[in-house]
Coordinates of C-alpha atoms in Angstrom, one line a residue:
D1 CA -21.6 20.3 4.2
V2 CA -18.1 19.5 3.6
I3 CA -17.6 18.5 7.7
V4 CA -20.8 15.7 7.4
Q5 CA -19.3 14.6 4.1
E6 CA -16.0 13.6 5.4
Q7 CA -17.9 12.3 8.7
K8 CA -19.4 10.2 6.4
A9 CA -16.5 9.1 4.5
V10 CA -15.0 8.0 7.8
F11 CA -17.8 5.8 8.6
L12 CA -17.4 4.2 5.4
L13 CA -13.7 3.7 5.9
K14 CA -14.3 2.2 9.2
E15 CA -16.7 -0.6 7.9
K16 CA -14.2 -1.1 5.0
F17 CA -11.0 -1.4 7.4
P18 CA -12.6 -2.6 10.8
D19 CA -8.9 -3.6 12.1
V20 CA -7.5 -0.3 11.3
G21 CA -7.5 2.7 14.0
I22 CA -9.1 5.7 11.9
H23 CA -9.5 9.0 13.6
Y24 CA -11.1 12.1 12.5
R25 CA -10.7 15.4 13.6
H26 CA -12.5 18.7 12.8
R27 CA -11.2 21.8 14.5
I28 CA -14.1 24.1 15.1
M29 CA -12.0 27.3 14.6
N30 CA -9.6 26.9 12.0
T31 CA -6.7 29.1 13.6
F32 CA -3.3 29.2 11.8
A33 CA -4.8 27.1 8.9
K34 CA -2.3 24.4 8.0
V35 CA 0.5 24.9 10.4
G36 CA -2.5 25.3 13.4
N37 CA -3.5 21.6 12.2
T38 CA -0.1 20.2 12.8
S39 CA 0.6 22.0 15.9
D40 CA -2.7 21.0 17.1
F41 CA -2.0 17.4 16.7
F42 CA 1.4 17.2 18.1
R43 CA 0.5 19.7 21.3
R44 CA -2.4 17.2 22.2
W45 CA -1.1 13.6 20.8
G46 CA 2.5 14.2 19.6
G47 CA 4.3 12.7 22.5
E48 CA 2.8 9.2 22.0
F49 CA 4.4 8.8 18.8
K50 CA 8.0 8.5 18.2
A51 CA 7.7 9.4 14.3
V52 CA 4.4 10.8 12.1
I53 CA 3.9 10.2 8.8
I54 CA 2.7 13.8 7.4
L55 CA 0.4 13.6 3.9
D56 CA -1.5 16.1 2.1
A57 CA -5.1 15.7 1.0
D58 CA -3.5 14.6 -2.3
S59 CA -1.0 12.4 -1.2
M60 CA -0.4 8.6 -2.2
V61 CA 2.7 7.2 -0.7
P62 CA 3.6 3.6 -1.3
A63 CA 3.6 0.9 1.6
E64 CA 7.4 0.3 1.0
T65 CA 8.0 4.0 1.0
M66 CA 6.7 4.3 4.4
V67 CA 8.5 1.1 5.6
I68 CA 11.7 2.8 4.6
F69 CA 11.1 5.9 6.1
A70 CA 10.2 4.2 9.7
R71 CA 13.1 2.0 9.2
T72 CA 15.6 5.0 8.4
M73 CA 14.2 6.9 11.1
E74 CA 14.6 3.9 13.5
G75 CA 18.3 3.5 12.6
D76 CA 19.4 7.0 13.3
D77 CA 18.4 9.3 16.1
N78 CA 19.9 12.6 14.3
I79 CA 17.6 12.3 11.8
G80 CA 14.4 15.0 12.0
I81 CA 12.8 14.8 8.5
I82 CA 12.9 12.3 5.6
Q83 CA 11.0 12.8 2.8
A84 CA 10.2 11.4 -0.6
M85 CA 10.2 12.6 -4.3
P86 CA 6.8 13.5 -5.3
Y87 CA 5.6 12.7 -8.8
A88 CA 2.4 14.4 -10.1
V89 CA -0.2 12.2 -11.1
N90 CA -3.9 12.0 -12.5
S91 CA -3.4 14.8 -14.6
T92 CA -6.1 15.3 -17.5
T93 CA -5.4 18.9 -19.0
L94 CA -2.4 20.0 -21.0
F95 CA -1.4 22.3 -18.2
A96 CA -1.4 20.0 -15.5
K97 CA 0.3 17.2 -18.2
L98 CA 3.0 19.8 -18.8
F99 CA 4.0 19.9 -15.1
N100 CA 3.6 16.3 -14.5
F101 CA 6.5 16.0 -17.0
A102 CA 8.5 18.5 -15.2
N103 CA 9.0 16.2 -12.3
V104 CA 11.6 14.9 -14.5
S105 CA 13.6 18.0 -14.0
M106 CA 12.4 18.2 -10.1
L107 CA 14.4 14.7 -10.0
L108 CA 17.5 16.6 -11.0
G109 CA 16.7 19.2 -8.2
F110 CA 16.1 16.5 -5.3
S111 CA 19.2 14.7 -6.4
A112 CA 21.3 17.6 -6.2
A113 CA 19.7 18.7 -2.9
Y114 CA 20.6 15.1 -1.7
Y115 CA 24.3 15.3 -3.2
F116 CA 25.6 18.8 -2.1
K117 CA 23.4 19.8 1.0
M118 CA 23.3 16.1 2.4
G119 CA 21.2 16.2 5.5
R120 CA 20.2 20.0 5.0
S121 CA 17.8 20.0 2.7
P122 CA 14.2 21.8 2.1
Y123 CA 11.1 20.5 3.4
L124 CA 8.0 20.5 1.5
G125 CA 5.6 19.6 4.2
H126 CA 4.3 16.3 3.0
N127 CA 4.9 13.0 1.6
T128 CA 7.3 12.7 4.8
I129 CA 8.2 11.3 8.2
V130 CA 9.1 13.5 10.9
R131 CA 10.5 12.7 14.4
S132 CA 7.8 13.7 17.2
E133 CA 10.3 14.9 20.0
A134 CA 12.3 17.0 17.5
I135 CA 9.3 19.1 16.3
I136 CA 7.9 19.3 19.5
K137 CA 11.0 20.6 21.2
H138 CA 12.0 22.9 18.4
C139 CA 9.4 23.9 16.2
N140 CA 6.9 25.8 17.8
L141 CA 6.7 28.8 15.6
P142 CA 6.2 32.2 16.8
I143 CA 2.9 34.3 16.7
F144 CA 3.7 37.6 14.5
K145 CA 1.6 40.6 14.9
K146 CA 1.0 42.5 11.6
K147 CA 3.6 44.9 10.9
G148 CA 4.1 46.7 7.6
P149 CA 3.1 44.4 4.7
F150 CA 3.8 41.2 6.8
D151 CA 0.6 39.2 7.9
A152 CA 0.0 38.4 11.6
G153 CA -0.1 35.0 13.0
K154 CA 2.0 31.9 12.6
P155 CA 4.1 31.7 9.4
S156 CA 2.0 30.5 6.7
S157 CA 4.7 28.5 4.9
H158 CA 6.0 26.9 8.1
D159 CA 8.1 23.5 6.3
F160 CA 11.1 25.7 5.3
V161 CA 11.3 27.3 8.6
E162 CA 10.8 23.8 10.4
A163 CA 13.7 22.7 8.6
M164 CA 15.9 25.1 9.4
L165 CA 15.1 25.1 13.1
L166 CA 16.0 21.4 13.2
E167 CA 18.9 21.7 11.2
A168 CA 20.5 24.7 13.8
V169 CA 20.0 22.1 16.6
G170 CA 21.6 19.4 14.9
Y171 CA 19.2 17.2 13.5
Q172 CA 19.6 16.1 9.7
V173 CA 16.8 16.9 6.8
W174 CA 16.7 14.5 4.0
V175 CA 15.4 14.6 0.8
L176 CA 15.9 10.7 -0.8
P177 CA 15.0 11.2 -4.7
T178 CA 15.2 7.0 -4.6
L179 CA 12.1 7.0 -2.6
V180 CA 8.9 7.4 -4.5
S181 CA 5.6 9.0 -3.5
F182 CA 2.6 10.8 -5.8
E183 CA 0.4 13.8 -5.6
E184 CA -2.2 15.3 -7.9
Q185 CA -1.4 18.3 -9.9
I186 CA -3.4 21.4 -10.0
Q187 CA -5.0 21.5 -13.4
N188 CA -4.9 24.8 -14.9
F189 CA -3.0 28.1 -14.5
V190 CA -5.3 30.2 -12.7
D191 CA -5.5 27.8 -9.7
Y192 CA -2.0 27.1 -10.1
M193 CA -1.4 30.8 -9.4
I194 CA -3.9 30.9 -6.5
R195 CA -1.5 28.4 -4.7
E196 CA 1.5 30.5 -5.8
K197 CA 0.0 33.5 -4.1
R198 CA -0.2 31.7 -0.9
W199 CA 3.3 30.3 -1.2
F200 CA 4.9 33.9 -1.7
Y201 CA 2.9 35.6 0.9
G202 CA 4.4 32.8 3.3
A203 CA 7.8 33.1 1.9
M204 CA 7.5 37.0 2.5
N205 CA 7.2 36.2 6.3
W206 CA 10.4 34.4 6.2
F207 CA 12.2 37.9 6.1
R208 CA 10.9 38.3 9.5
L209 CA 12.7 35.4 10.4
L210 CA 16.4 36.1 9.5
K211 CA 17.4 37.7 12.9
F212 CA 16.0 34.5 14.8
K213 CA 19.1 33.3 17.0
A214 CA 17.7 29.8 16.5
F215 CA 18.7 29.6 13.0
S216 CA 22.3 28.8 12.3
T217 CA 24.1 30.9 9.6
F218 CA 23.2 28.3 6.9
G219 CA 19.6 28.4 7.8
T220 CA 19.4 32.1 7.4
I221 CA 20.9 32.3 4.2
S222 CA 18.8 29.3 3.1
L223 CA 15.8 31.0 4.0
L224 CA 17.0 34.5 2.5
F225 CA 17.7 32.9 -0.9
Y226 CA 14.4 30.9 -0.7
A227 CA 12.4 34.0 -0.4
M228 CA 14.3 36.2 -2.6
N229 CA 13.9 33.7 -5.4
Y230 CA 10.3 35.5 -6.1
F231 CA 12.2 38.7 -6.5
L232 CA 13.8 37.3 -9.7
A233 CA 10.0 38.1 -11.3
L234 CA 11.2 41.6 -10.8
T235 CA 14.2 41.4 -12.3
G236 CA 12.8 39.2 -15.3
L237 CA 10.3 42.5 -15.9
V238 CA 13.1 45.1 -15.8
F239 CA 15.3 42.9 -18.2
F240 CA 12.1 42.4 -20.6
I241 CA 11.4 46.0 -20.4
I242 CA 15.4 46.8 -20.9
T243 CA 15.0 44.5 -24.0
Y244 CA 12.9 46.4 -26.1
L245 CA 14.0 50.1 -24.8
G246 CA 17.7 48.6 -25.6
T247 CA 16.4 47.4 -29.3
Y248 CA 15.1 51.1 -29.6
Y249 CA 18.1 53.0 -28.6
M250 CA 20.6 50.5 -31.0
L251 CA 18.0 50.7 -34.1
S252 CA 18.2 54.8 -33.6
H253 CA 21.8 54.9 -33.4
P254 CA 22.7 52.3 -36.5
L255 CA 26.3 53.5 -37.3
M256 CA 27.2 53.2 -33.6
T257 CA 25.2 50.0 -33.4
F258 CA 27.1 48.9 -36.6
M259 CA 30.3 49.7 -34.9
I260 CA 30.0 47.8 -32.1
V261 CA 28.5 44.7 -33.4
S262 CA 31.9 44.9 -36.0
R263 CA 34.0 45.3 -32.9
Y264 CA 33.1 42.6 -30.5
H265 CA 31.3 40.3 -33.3
N266 CA 33.3 37.1 -31.7
I267 CA 32.2 37.9 -28.3
L268 CA 28.7 38.5 -29.1
M269 CA 28.4 35.3 -31.3
F270 CA 30.4 33.4 -28.3
S271 CA 27.5 34.6 -25.9
A272 CA 25.1 33.7 -28.4
Y273 CA 26.5 29.8 -28.8
L274 CA 26.8 29.8 -25.2
G275 CA 23.4 30.9 -24.1
F276 CA 22.0 28.5 -26.7
L277 CA 24.2 25.7 -25.3
L278 CA 23.4 26.3 -22.0
F279 CA 19.6 26.3 -23.1
L280 CA 20.0 22.7 -25.1
T281 CA 21.9 21.5 -21.5
G282 CA 18.8 22.4 -19.6
I283 CA 16.5 20.7 -21.7
S284 CA 18.5 17.9 -22.4
L285 CA 19.9 16.8 -19.0
P286 CA 16.6 15.4 -17.6
I287 CA 16.0 13.4 -20.6
I288 CA 19.3 11.9 -20.2
V289 CA 18.9 11.0 -16.4
L290 CA 15.4 9.8 -17.2
W291 CA 16.9 7.6 -20.1
K292 CA 19.8 6.4 -17.4
K293 CA 17.5 5.4 -14.5
Y294 CA 14.1 4.4 -16.1
R295 CA 15.1 3.0 -19.9
H296 CA 12.9 0.5 -19.7
N297 CA 9.7 2.5 -18.6
V298 CA 9.9 5.3 -21.1
S299 CA 10.1 6.0 -25.0
I300 CA 13.1 8.2 -25.4
V301 CA 11.6 9.4 -28.4
K302 CA 8.4 10.6 -26.9
T303 CA 10.4 12.2 -24.0
I304 CA 12.4 14.4 -26.3
F305 CA 9.6 15.2 -28.2
S306 CA 8.0 16.3 -25.0
Q307 CA 10.9 18.1 -23.5
Y308 CA 11.1 20.3 -26.2
L309 CA 7.5 20.8 -26.7
G310 CA 7.5 21.6 -23.0
G311 CA 10.0 24.1 -23.1
L312 CA 8.4 25.7 -26.3
I313 CA 5.3 26.0 -24.1
G314 CA 7.0 27.1 -21.0
M315 CA 8.6 30.2 -23.0
I316 CA 5.1 31.1 -23.7
I317 CA 3.7 31.0 -20.5
G318 CA 6.9 32.0 -18.7
P319 CA 6.2 35.8 -19.0
Y320 CA 2.4 35.1 -17.6
K321 CA 3.9 33.9 -14.3
M322 CA 6.6 36.8 -14.1
L323 CA 3.9 39.4 -14.5
F324 CA 1.4 37.8 -12.0
L325 CA 4.2 37.5 -9.5
N326 CA 5.3 41.2 -9.6
R327 CA 1.3 42.2 -9.2
L328 CA 1.9 40.2 -6.0
I329 CA 4.8 41.7 -4.9
W330 CA 3.5 45.2 -5.5
G331 CA 0.4 44.2 -3.6
W332 CA 2.5 42.9 -0.8
F333 CA 4.3 46.2 -0.7
K334 CA 0.8 47.8 -0.4
K335 CA 0.1 45.9 2.3
S336 CA -2.5 43.8 0.7
D337 CA -4.1 41.4 3.1
L338 CA -3.6 37.4 2.1
V339 CA -6.5 35.5 1.2
W340 CA -6.1 31.9 2.0
A341 CA -7.9 30.6 -0.8
S342 CA -8.4 26.8 -1.2
Q343 CA -6.8 24.8 -3.7
N344 CA -9.0 23.3 -6.6
R345 CA -7.2 20.3 -8.0
V346 CA -10.4 19.2 -10.1
A347 CA -10.0 19.1 -13.9
R348 CA -12.2 21.8 -15.5
V349 CA -12.1 24.1 -18.7
L350 CA -11.8 27.5 -17.8
S351 CA -14.6 30.1 -19.0
W352 CA -13.8 32.7 -21.3
E353 CA -14.9 34.9 -18.2
E354 CA -12.6 33.6 -16.0
S355 CA -9.5 33.4 -18.5
F356 CA -10.0 37.1 -19.1
K357 CA -10.6 38.3 -15.6
F358 CA -7.5 36.8 -14.7
S359 CA -5.1 37.5 -17.4
W360 CA -6.6 40.9 -18.9
P361 CA -3.7 42.6 -17.2
I362 CA -1.3 40.6 -19.1
S363 CA -2.9 41.2 -22.6
V364 CA -3.1 45.1 -21.8
F365 CA 0.8 44.5 -21.1
G366 CA 1.3 42.6 -24.2
L367 CA -0.8 45.3 -26.4
G368 CA 1.4 48.0 -24.8
C369 CA 4.8 46.1 -26.1
A370 CA 3.3 45.6 -29.2
Y371 CA 2.8 49.5 -29.6
F372 CA 6.0 50.1 -29.2
F373 CA 7.3 47.6 -31.4
L374 CA 5.3 48.5 -34.4
F375 CA 5.4 52.4 -34.3
Y376 CA 9.1 52.7 -32.3
I377 CA 11.0 49.7 -33.4
M378 CA 9.5 48.3 -36.7
P379 CA 10.1 51.9 -38.6
L380 CA 13.9 51.8 -38.0
M381 CA 14.3 48.2 -39.1
P382 CA 14.6 48.8 -43.0
G383 CA 17.6 51.2 -42.5
I384 CA 19.4 48.8 -40.5
Y385 CA 19.2 46.2 -43.0
K386 CA 20.3 48.6 -45.6
L387 CA 23.4 49.8 -43.6
T388 CA 24.5 46.4 -42.6
G389 CA 22.7 43.6 -44.7
V390 CA 21.7 41.9 -41.6
D391 CA 18.6 39.7 -42.0
L392 CA 16.3 40.6 -39.4
I393 CA 13.5 38.1 -39.9
P394 CA 14.8 36.0 -37.1
F395 CA 15.0 38.7 -35.1
F396 CA 11.5 39.9 -35.8
L397 CA 10.1 36.3 -35.1
F398 CA 12.0 36.4 -31.8
V399 CA 10.6 39.6 -30.6
C400 CA 7.3 38.8 -32.1
V401 CA 6.5 35.5 -30.4
P402 CA 6.4 36.7 -26.7
I403 CA 4.3 39.7 -27.4
L404 CA 1.7 37.4 -29.3
G405 CA 1.8 35.0 -26.3
L406 CA 1.0 38.0 -23.9
I407 CA -1.7 39.4 -26.1
F408 CA -3.7 36.2 -26.3
A409 CA -2.9 35.1 -22.8
P410 CA -6.8 34.3 -22.2
V411 CA -6.9 32.3 -25.2
V412 CA -3.6 30.2 -24.4
I413 CA -4.8 30.0 -20.5
R414 CA -8.1 28.8 -21.6
F415 CA -6.5 26.1 -24.4
M416 CA -4.4 24.7 -21.9
S417 CA -7.0 23.9 -19.3
R418 CA -8.6 21.4 -22.0
S419 CA -7.9 17.8 -22.1
F420 CA -6.8 16.3 -25.4
P421 CA -7.3 12.9 -26.0
L422 CA -4.7 12.8 -28.9
M423 CA -1.8 13.5 -26.2
E424 CA -2.9 11.0 -24.3
K425 CA -3.1 8.4 -27.1
M426 CA 0.1 9.4 -28.2
G427 CA 1.6 9.1 -24.7
W428 CA 3.1 13.0 -24.8
F429 CA 4.2 14.5 -21.4
K430 CA 4.1 11.1 -19.6
H431 CA 6.9 10.3 -16.7
Q432 CA 8.1 7.0 -15.9
F433 CA 5.5 6.1 -13.3
E434 CA 2.1 6.5 -15.7
G435 CA 0.3 4.2 -18.0
E436 CA 1.4 0.7 -17.6
N437 CA 4.1 1.7 -14.9
E438 CA 1.5 3.3 -12.8
Y439 CA 2.0 2.0 -9.1
P440 CA -0.7 0.3 -7.3
V441 CA -1.4 3.0 -4.6
V442 CA -2.2 5.5 -7.6
R443 CA -4.8 2.7 -9.0
E444 CA -6.2 2.1 -5.9
T445 CA -6.2 5.6 -4.9
R446 CA -8.4 6.6 -7.9
N447 CA -11.0 3.5 -7.8
M448 CA -11.4 4.1 -4.2
T449 CA -12.1 7.9 -5.0
G450 CA -14.5 7.0 -7.4
W451 CA -16.1 4.6 -5.3
F452 CA -16.6 7.3 -2.7
E453 CA -17.8 10.1 -4.8
K454 CA -20.6 7.3 -5.8
Q455 CA -21.3 6.9 -2.0
I456 CA -21.4 10.5 -1.1
P457 CA -22.4 12.8 -3.9
E458 CA -21.5 16.5 -3.9
E459 CA -24.7 17.8 -3.3
W460 CA -25.2 15.4 -0.3
G461 CA -25.0 17.7 3.0
F462 CA -25.9 18.8 6.3
E463 CA -29.9 18.2 5.5
Q464 CA -29.4 15.2 3.7
A465 CA -27.0 13.7 6.6
L466 CA -30.2 14.4 9.5
S467 CA -32.4 12.3 7.2
D468 CA -29.9 9.6 6.6
P469 CA -30.5 6.7 9.0
Y470 CA -27.1 5.5 7.9
F471 CA -25.5 8.4 9.1
A472 CA -27.7 10.2 11.4
L473 CA -27.7 6.9 13.6
R474 CA -24.2 6.4 13.5
H475 CA -23.4 10.1 14.5
L476 CA -25.8 10.2 17.2
A477 CA -24.0 7.0 18.9
Q478 CA -20.6 8.7 18.5
C479 CA -21.4 12.3 19.4
P480 CA -20.6 13.7 22.8
S481 CA -23.3 14.3 25.1
R482 CA -23.4 18.1 26.2
P483 CA -26.2 18.7 28.7
Q484 CA -25.3 22.4 29.6
K485 CA -24.8 23.2 25.9
Y486 CA -28.3 21.5 25.2
A487 CA -29.8 23.7 27.8
F488 CA -28.6 27.1 26.9
W489 CA -29.5 26.2 22.9
K490 CA -32.5 24.1 23.1
N491 CA -35.0 27.2 23.4
K492 CA -32.9 29.2 20.9
L493 CA -33.2 26.6 18.2
A494 CA -36.7 25.3 18.8
G495 CA -39.0 25.4 15.7
R496 CA -36.3 26.5 13.5
N497 CA -35.9 24.5 10.2
I498 CA -32.5 23.0 9.2
Q499 CA -32.2 25.1 6.1
D500 CA -32.4 28.6 8.4
L501 CA -29.8 27.6 10.7
T502 CA -26.3 29.6 10.4
R503 CA -23.1 27.9 9.9
L504 CA -22.4 28.4 13.7
E505 CA -25.9 26.9 14.8
K506 CA -25.3 23.6 12.6
L507 CA -21.7 23.2 14.0
V508 CA -23.4 23.3 17.4
V509 CA -25.8 20.8 16.7
F510 CA -23.5 18.6 14.8
R511 CA -21.2 18.6 17.9
C512 CA -24.1 18.4 20.5
R513 CA -25.7 14.4 21.0
E514 CA -29.1 16.0 22.5
L515 CA -29.5 18.9 19.7
W516 CA -28.5 16.7 17.0
E517 CA -31.5 14.0 18.2
M518 CA -33.6 17.2 18.6
F519 CA -33.5 18.0 15.3
M520 CA -33.2 14.5 13.8
T521 CA -36.6 13.8 15.5
K522 CA -38.0 16.7 14.1
N523 CA -36.9 16.0 10.7
L524 CA -38.6 12.8 10.9
I525 CA -42.1 14.0 12.2
D526 CA -41.9 16.9 9.4
K527 CA -41.4 14.0 6.7
H528 CA -44.3 11.6 8.3

């Protein structure tokens, strides 16, 4: 059904833009997923092009960015990849709006990569231009056998690997934060973590590449650090647990605790103030950058409010991601198979069932923390107050907020999948390219998407395609003739109804002119 919908979209596009060369290819076997698509293209047609602009399904790149891509690539033969800063747009839910606004911090990261790494930046795989010759010569990735917790096949997170392969042979890989591009954001926490699962398993395969002689020392170290980032979740979980155990130990030994606090009071206070200062700096730096670069496009008051509110929400949902990633790490060690699930970017309110199914382990962990706090830590707090006179209410709140966030994870996750008109009206969580500053490419893409949805309803599929004259005749005219395939399948499929065909049989009919004409004619006869 998706294939015929895409094919109809191509027919409509060709009518709308008759002077543009539009080609559609669907691989009947989706071998190696996305990396298989790019490999297939470069193997078959890459040599015909000096450079190729690669987009994701949700990419929106302004024409001026593409022109700068081409001019810059043309001006320096040492450049292998150039990519633009991808800003998230078209978000409606609280979760997606929050991550939209995080693009401000992402701008800082890309600017740092541009400044410190220069032509040795990472590669995100989309909203980018690549030099065909460089990709073809140096980026034919290996095919692995399944071994231990590692998956078989080509590395699924291929983009970082390709950047390091090009870097090793002298090509430059650039992230230019001054170039603007856009993409759509995933709209809820569940779909976000499904994508994170794909990225995690892809990153784990990088450990197999660390002995590759094709990498430079810089490339090997970079891949190692990128992969090890996921294990910060394990470190975070250890520190999270130690915090509660350490608190219990200190409260169980009040005299020792009092003596330590008295002796190292200045150091402890300095550490606390330093941590608070670093937190404020991390929150404030993006605001300063945004105000300096785009002061005419944003409201500084709304930006500050959004940044600090986003930081508070991030403190609540941060442990969710930490616990989910630890589940992935445990599953990877147990050699669980990777399911390459598709990404859902549709704005939808999560059902209670889906929210609980996804996050019940988080709630169980939160209940365990609450039990430990109530029955082990709380009884000791009055004695500490009597001994030291220290007000423990701030400590109590500091400990309780994360626990409550964990317990009510299903409620929070479902709440964040909702849209709030007030948030839209007040302009919260908006970055510099939203609202009245929206780029034409984003607006036109949204309008065309709405038009396509009217032309191709979601329920329109293979059966409707055969009985739709607009589609059936156009497909008949372009479908290749395959007499031998027709001779083999004709008797097997004769007399069968469309709805009774398997997926493979439908694909055979779709790709053979004689079989398509046979079923199209049968469909017309049955109708009349």
